[in-house]
PDB file of C-alpha atoms and ligand atoms in Angstrom:
ATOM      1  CA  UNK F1140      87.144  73.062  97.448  1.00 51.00           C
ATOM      2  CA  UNK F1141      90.510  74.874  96.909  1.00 53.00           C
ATOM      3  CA  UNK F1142      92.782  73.095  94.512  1.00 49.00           C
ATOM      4  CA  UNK F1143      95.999  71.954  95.784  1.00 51.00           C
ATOM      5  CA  UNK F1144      99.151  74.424  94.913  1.00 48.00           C
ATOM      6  CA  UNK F1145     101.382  73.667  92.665  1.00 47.00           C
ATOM      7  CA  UNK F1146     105.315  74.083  93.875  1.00 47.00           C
ATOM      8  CA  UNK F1147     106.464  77.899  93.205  1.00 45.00           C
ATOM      9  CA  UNK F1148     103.541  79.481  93.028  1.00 47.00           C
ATOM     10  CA  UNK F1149     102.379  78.582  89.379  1.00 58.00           C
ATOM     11  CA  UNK F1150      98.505  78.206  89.802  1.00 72.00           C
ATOM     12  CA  UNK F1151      98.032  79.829  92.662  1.00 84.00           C
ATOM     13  CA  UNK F1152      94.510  79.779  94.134  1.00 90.00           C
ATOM     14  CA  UNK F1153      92.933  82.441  95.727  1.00 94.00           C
ATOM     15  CA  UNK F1154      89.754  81.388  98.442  1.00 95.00           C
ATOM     16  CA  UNK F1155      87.909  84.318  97.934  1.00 97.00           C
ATOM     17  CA  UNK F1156      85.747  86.120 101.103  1.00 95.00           C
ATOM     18  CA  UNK F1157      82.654  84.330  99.743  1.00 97.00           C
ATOM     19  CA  UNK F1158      83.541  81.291  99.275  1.00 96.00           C
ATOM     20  CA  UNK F1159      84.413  80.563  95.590  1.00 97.00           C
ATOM     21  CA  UNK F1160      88.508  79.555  94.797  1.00 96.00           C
ATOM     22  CA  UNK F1161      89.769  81.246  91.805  1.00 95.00           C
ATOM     23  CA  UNK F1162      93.445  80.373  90.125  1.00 93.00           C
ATOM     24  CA  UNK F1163      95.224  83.758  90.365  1.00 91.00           C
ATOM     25  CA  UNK F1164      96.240  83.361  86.332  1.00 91.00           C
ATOM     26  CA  UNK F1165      92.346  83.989  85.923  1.00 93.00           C
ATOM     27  CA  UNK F1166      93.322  87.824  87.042  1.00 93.00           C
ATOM     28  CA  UNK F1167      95.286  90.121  84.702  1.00 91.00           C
ATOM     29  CA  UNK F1168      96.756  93.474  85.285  1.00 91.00           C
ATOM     30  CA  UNK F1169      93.430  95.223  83.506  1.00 90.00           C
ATOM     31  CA  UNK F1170      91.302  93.724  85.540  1.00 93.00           C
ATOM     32  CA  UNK F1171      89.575  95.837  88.060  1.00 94.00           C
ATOM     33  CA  UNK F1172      86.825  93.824  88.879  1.00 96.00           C
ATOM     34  CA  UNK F1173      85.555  89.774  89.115  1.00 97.00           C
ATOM     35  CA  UNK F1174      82.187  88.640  87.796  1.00 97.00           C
ATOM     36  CA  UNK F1175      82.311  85.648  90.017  1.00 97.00           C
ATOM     37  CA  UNK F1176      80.145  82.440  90.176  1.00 97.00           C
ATOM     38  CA  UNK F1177      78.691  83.900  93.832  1.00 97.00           C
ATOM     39  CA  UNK F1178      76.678  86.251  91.476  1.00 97.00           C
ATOM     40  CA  UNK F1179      78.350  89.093  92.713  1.00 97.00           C
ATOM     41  CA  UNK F1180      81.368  91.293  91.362  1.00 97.00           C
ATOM     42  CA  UNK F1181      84.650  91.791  93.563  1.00 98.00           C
ATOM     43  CA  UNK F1182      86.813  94.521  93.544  1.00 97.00           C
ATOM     44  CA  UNK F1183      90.142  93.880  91.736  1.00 97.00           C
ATOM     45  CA  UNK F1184      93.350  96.062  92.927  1.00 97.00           C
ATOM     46  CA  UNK F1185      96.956  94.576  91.926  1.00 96.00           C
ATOM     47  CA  UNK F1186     100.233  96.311  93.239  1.00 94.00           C
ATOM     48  CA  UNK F1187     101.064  97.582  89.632  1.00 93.00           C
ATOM     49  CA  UNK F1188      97.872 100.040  89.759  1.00 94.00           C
ATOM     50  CA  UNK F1189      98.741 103.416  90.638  1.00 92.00           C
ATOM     51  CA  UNK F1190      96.650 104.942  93.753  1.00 93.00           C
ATOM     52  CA  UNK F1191      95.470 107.199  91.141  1.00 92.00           C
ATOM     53  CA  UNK F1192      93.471 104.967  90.164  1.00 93.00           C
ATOM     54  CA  UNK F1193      90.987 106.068  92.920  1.00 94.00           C
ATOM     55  CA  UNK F1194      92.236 109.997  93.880  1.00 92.00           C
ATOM     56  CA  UNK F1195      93.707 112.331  91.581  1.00 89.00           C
ATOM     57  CA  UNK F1196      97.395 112.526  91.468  1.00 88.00           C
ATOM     58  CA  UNK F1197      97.782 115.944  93.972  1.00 86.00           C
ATOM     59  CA  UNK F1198      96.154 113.665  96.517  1.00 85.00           C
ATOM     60  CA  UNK F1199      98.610 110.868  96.282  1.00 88.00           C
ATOM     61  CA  UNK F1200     101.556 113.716  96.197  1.00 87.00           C
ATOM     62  CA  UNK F1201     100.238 115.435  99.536  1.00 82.00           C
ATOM     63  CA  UNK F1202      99.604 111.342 100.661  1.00 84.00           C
ATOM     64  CA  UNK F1203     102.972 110.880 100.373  1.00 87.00           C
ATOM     65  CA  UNK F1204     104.555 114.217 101.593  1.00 82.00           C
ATOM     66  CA  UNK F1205     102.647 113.595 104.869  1.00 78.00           C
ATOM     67  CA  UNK F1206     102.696 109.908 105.435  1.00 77.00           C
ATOM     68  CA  UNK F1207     105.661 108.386 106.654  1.00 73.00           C
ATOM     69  CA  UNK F1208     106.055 105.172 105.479  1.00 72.00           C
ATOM     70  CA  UNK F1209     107.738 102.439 108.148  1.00 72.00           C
ATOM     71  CA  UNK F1210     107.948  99.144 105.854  1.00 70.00           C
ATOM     72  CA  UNK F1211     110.303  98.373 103.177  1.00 70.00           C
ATOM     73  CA  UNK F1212     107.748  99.400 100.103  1.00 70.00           C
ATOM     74  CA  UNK F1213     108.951 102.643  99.372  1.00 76.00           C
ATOM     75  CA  UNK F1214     106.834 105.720  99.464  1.00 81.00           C
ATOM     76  CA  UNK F1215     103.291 105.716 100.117  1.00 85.00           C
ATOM     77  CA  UNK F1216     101.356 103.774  97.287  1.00 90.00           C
ATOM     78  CA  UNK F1217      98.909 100.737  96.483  1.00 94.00           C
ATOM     79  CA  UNK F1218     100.748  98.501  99.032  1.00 92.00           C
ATOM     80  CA  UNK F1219      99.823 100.801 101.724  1.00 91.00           C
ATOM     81  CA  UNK F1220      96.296 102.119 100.809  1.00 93.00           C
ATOM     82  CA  UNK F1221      95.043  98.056 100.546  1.00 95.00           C
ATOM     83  CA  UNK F1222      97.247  97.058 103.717  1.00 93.00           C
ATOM     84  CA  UNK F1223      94.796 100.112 105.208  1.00 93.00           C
ATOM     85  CA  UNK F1224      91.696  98.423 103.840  1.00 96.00           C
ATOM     86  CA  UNK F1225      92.548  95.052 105.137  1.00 95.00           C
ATOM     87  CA  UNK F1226      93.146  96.014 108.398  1.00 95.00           C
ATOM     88  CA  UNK F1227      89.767  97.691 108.175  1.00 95.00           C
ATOM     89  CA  UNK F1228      87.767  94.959 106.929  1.00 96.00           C
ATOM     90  CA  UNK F1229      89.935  91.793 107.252  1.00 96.00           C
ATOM     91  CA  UNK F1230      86.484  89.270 106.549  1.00 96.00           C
ATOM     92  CA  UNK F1231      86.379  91.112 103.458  1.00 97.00           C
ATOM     93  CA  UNK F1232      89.577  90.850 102.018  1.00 97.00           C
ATOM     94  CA  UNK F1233      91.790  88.557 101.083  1.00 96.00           C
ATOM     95  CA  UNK F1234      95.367  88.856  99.177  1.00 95.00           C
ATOM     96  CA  UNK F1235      98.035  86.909  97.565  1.00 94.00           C
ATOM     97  CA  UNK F1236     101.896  87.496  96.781  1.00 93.00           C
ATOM     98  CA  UNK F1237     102.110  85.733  93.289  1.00 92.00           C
ATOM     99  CA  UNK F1238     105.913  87.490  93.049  1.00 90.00           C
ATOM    100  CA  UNK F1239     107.569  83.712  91.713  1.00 89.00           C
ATOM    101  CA  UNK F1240     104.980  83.705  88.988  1.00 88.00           C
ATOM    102  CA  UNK F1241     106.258  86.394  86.925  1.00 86.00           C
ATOM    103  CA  UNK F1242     104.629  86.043  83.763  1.00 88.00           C
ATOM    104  CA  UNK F1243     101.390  87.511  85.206  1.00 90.00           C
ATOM    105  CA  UNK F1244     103.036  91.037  85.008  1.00 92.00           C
ATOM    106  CA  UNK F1245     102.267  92.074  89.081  1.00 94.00           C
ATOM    107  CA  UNK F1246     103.376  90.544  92.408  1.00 93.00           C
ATOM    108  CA  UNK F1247     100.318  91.461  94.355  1.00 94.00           C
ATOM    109  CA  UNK F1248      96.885  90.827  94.161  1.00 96.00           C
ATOM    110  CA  UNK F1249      93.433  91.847  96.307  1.00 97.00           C
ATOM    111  CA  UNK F1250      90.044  90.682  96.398  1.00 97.00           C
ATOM    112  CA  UNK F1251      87.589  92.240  98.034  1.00 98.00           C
ATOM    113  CA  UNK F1252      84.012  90.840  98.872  1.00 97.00           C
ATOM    114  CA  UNK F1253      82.469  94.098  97.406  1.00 95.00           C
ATOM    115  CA  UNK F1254      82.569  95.259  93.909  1.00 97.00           C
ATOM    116  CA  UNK F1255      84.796  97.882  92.616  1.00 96.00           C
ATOM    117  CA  UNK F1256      82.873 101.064  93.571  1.00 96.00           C
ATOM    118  CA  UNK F1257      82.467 100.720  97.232  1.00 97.00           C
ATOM    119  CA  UNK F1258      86.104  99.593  97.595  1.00 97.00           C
ATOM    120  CA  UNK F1259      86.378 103.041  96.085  1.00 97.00           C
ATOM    121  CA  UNK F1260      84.297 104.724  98.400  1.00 97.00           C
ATOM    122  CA  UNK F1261      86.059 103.068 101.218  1.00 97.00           C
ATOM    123  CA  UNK F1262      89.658 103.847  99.869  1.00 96.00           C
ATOM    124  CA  UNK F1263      88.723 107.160  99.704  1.00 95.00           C
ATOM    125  CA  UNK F1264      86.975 106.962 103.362  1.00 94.00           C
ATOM    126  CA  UNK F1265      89.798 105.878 103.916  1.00 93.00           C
ATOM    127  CA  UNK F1266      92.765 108.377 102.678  1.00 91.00           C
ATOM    128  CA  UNK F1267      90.343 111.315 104.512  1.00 89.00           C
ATOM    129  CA  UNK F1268      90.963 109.624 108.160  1.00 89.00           C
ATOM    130  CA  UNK F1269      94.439 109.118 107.136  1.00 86.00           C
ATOM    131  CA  UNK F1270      94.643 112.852 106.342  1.00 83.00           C
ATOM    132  CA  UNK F1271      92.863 113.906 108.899  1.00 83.00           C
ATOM    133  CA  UNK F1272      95.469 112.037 111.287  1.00 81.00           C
ATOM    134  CA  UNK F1273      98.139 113.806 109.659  1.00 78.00           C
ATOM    135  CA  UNK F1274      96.954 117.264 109.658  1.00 77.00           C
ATOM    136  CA  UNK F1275      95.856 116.902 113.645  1.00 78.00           C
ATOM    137  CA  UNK F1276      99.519 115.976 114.169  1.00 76.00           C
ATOM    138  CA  UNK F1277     100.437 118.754 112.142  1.00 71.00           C
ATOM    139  CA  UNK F1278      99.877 120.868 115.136  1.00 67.00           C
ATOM    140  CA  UNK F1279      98.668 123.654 113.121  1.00 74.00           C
ATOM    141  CA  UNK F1280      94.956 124.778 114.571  1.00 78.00           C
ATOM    142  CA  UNK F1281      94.607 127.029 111.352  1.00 83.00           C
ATOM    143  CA  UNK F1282      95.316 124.267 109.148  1.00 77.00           C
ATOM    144  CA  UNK F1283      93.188 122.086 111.396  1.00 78.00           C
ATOM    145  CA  UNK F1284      90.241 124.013 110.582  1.00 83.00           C
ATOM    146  CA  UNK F1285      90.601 124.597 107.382  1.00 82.00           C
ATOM    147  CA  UNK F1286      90.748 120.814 106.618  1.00 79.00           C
ATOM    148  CA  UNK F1287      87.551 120.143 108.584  1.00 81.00           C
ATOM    149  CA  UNK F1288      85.643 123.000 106.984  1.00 82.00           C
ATOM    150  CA  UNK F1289      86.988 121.463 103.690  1.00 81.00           C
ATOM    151  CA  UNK F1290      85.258 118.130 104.541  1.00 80.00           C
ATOM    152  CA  UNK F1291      82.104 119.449 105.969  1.00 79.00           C
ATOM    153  CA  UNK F1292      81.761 120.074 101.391  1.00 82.00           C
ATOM    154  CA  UNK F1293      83.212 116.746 100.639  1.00 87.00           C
ATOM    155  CA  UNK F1294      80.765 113.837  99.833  1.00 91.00           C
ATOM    156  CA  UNK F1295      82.517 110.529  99.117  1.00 93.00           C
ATOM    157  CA  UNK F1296      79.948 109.013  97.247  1.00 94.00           C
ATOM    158  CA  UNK F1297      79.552 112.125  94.548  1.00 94.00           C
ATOM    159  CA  UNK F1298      83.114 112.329  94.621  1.00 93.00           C
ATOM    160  CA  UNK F1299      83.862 108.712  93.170  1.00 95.00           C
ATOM    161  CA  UNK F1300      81.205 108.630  91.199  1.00 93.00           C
ATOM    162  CA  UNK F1301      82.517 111.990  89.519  1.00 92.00           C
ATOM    163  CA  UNK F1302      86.367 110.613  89.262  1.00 92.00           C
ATOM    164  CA  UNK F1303      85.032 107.078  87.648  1.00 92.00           C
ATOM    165  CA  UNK F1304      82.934 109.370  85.038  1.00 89.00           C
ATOM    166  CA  UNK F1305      85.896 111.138  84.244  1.00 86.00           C
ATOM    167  CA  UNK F1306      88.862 108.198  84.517  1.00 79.00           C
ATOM    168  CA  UNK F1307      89.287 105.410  81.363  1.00 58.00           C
ATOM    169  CA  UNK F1308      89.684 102.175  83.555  1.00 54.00           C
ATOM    170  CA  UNK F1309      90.272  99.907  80.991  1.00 51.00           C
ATOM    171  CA  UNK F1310      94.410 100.011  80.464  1.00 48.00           C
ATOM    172  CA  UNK F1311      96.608  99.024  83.237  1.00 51.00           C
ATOM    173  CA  UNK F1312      98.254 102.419  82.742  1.00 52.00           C
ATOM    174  CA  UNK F1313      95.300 104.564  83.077  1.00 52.00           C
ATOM    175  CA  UNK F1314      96.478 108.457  84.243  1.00 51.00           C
ATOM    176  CA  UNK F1315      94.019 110.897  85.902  1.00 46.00           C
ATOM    177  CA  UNK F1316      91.778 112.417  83.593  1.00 40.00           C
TER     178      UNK F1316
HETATM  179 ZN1   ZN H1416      82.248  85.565  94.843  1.00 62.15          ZN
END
């Protein structure tokens, strides 16, 4: 049972995908995953991590220079990569705008029903389609096939398992390694 809210967002409670309720205060901005009483671990992401935190910071520069962002949350970032995986898997995760509780230090939080390194993978499942979108539009057939002969050598999997080797992901301002 979810506990009632308290006026202005002080307490918030978050009904997480499986089931469990969690007060939002229970999440702080190091936190990048939840050892929760389902037995499992969920995926932490808060607005104040960088999208570094799961592709180096090139990536998020060309992410940027080729995304064109429609909303009203600035260039491309967090926001936009987690408002991706939501629309993606919507059962799976669930968010909560905890912007009139400002002592928790962030004014966004997402849970996801799987732990931290499969939302990696699918973040970074994610940002190819997205680029892959972008560079079809580009119009350019040579840069078309260059991008797909770049991906026929890219493997998610080894790829976040080589960038969560190499990253610290302990501090809320980690940087790529
Ligand atoms: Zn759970």
């Amino acid at each position: 049972m979810a506990e009632p809210r308290v006026p202005g967002g002080r307490g918030a409670t978050l009904d997480l995908p499986c089931g469990e309720s969690v007060k939002t205060r229970t999440f702080d901005m190091g936190m990048r995953e939840y050892d929760c009483d389902c037995g499992d671990s969920h995926a932490v992401v808060m607005d104040v991590h960088p999208p570094s935190r799961f592709v180096p910071e090139f990536l998020v520069d060309v992410l940027r220079e080729t995304i064109d962002t429609t909303d009203d949350h600035g260039e491309f970032g967090t926001m936009h990569l987690m408002g991706v995986v939501l629309e993606e898997f919507p059962e799976d995760v669930v968010s909560e705008d905890v912007a009139e509780d400002p002592d928790l230090g962030y004014a966004m939080v997402w849970v996801t029903d799987f732990d931290s390194r499969r939302l990696h993978e699918v973040v970074v499942e994610l940002i190819v389609e997205l680029m892959e979108h972008a560079v079809s539009h580009a119009a350019d057939d040579d840069a078309m096939s260059q991008f797909e002969a770049d991906m026929l050598n890219f493997d998610v999997s080894t790829f976040v398992e080589q960038y969560r080797r190499e990253r610290d992901f302990t501090g809320p301002h980690d940087r790529p390694a």
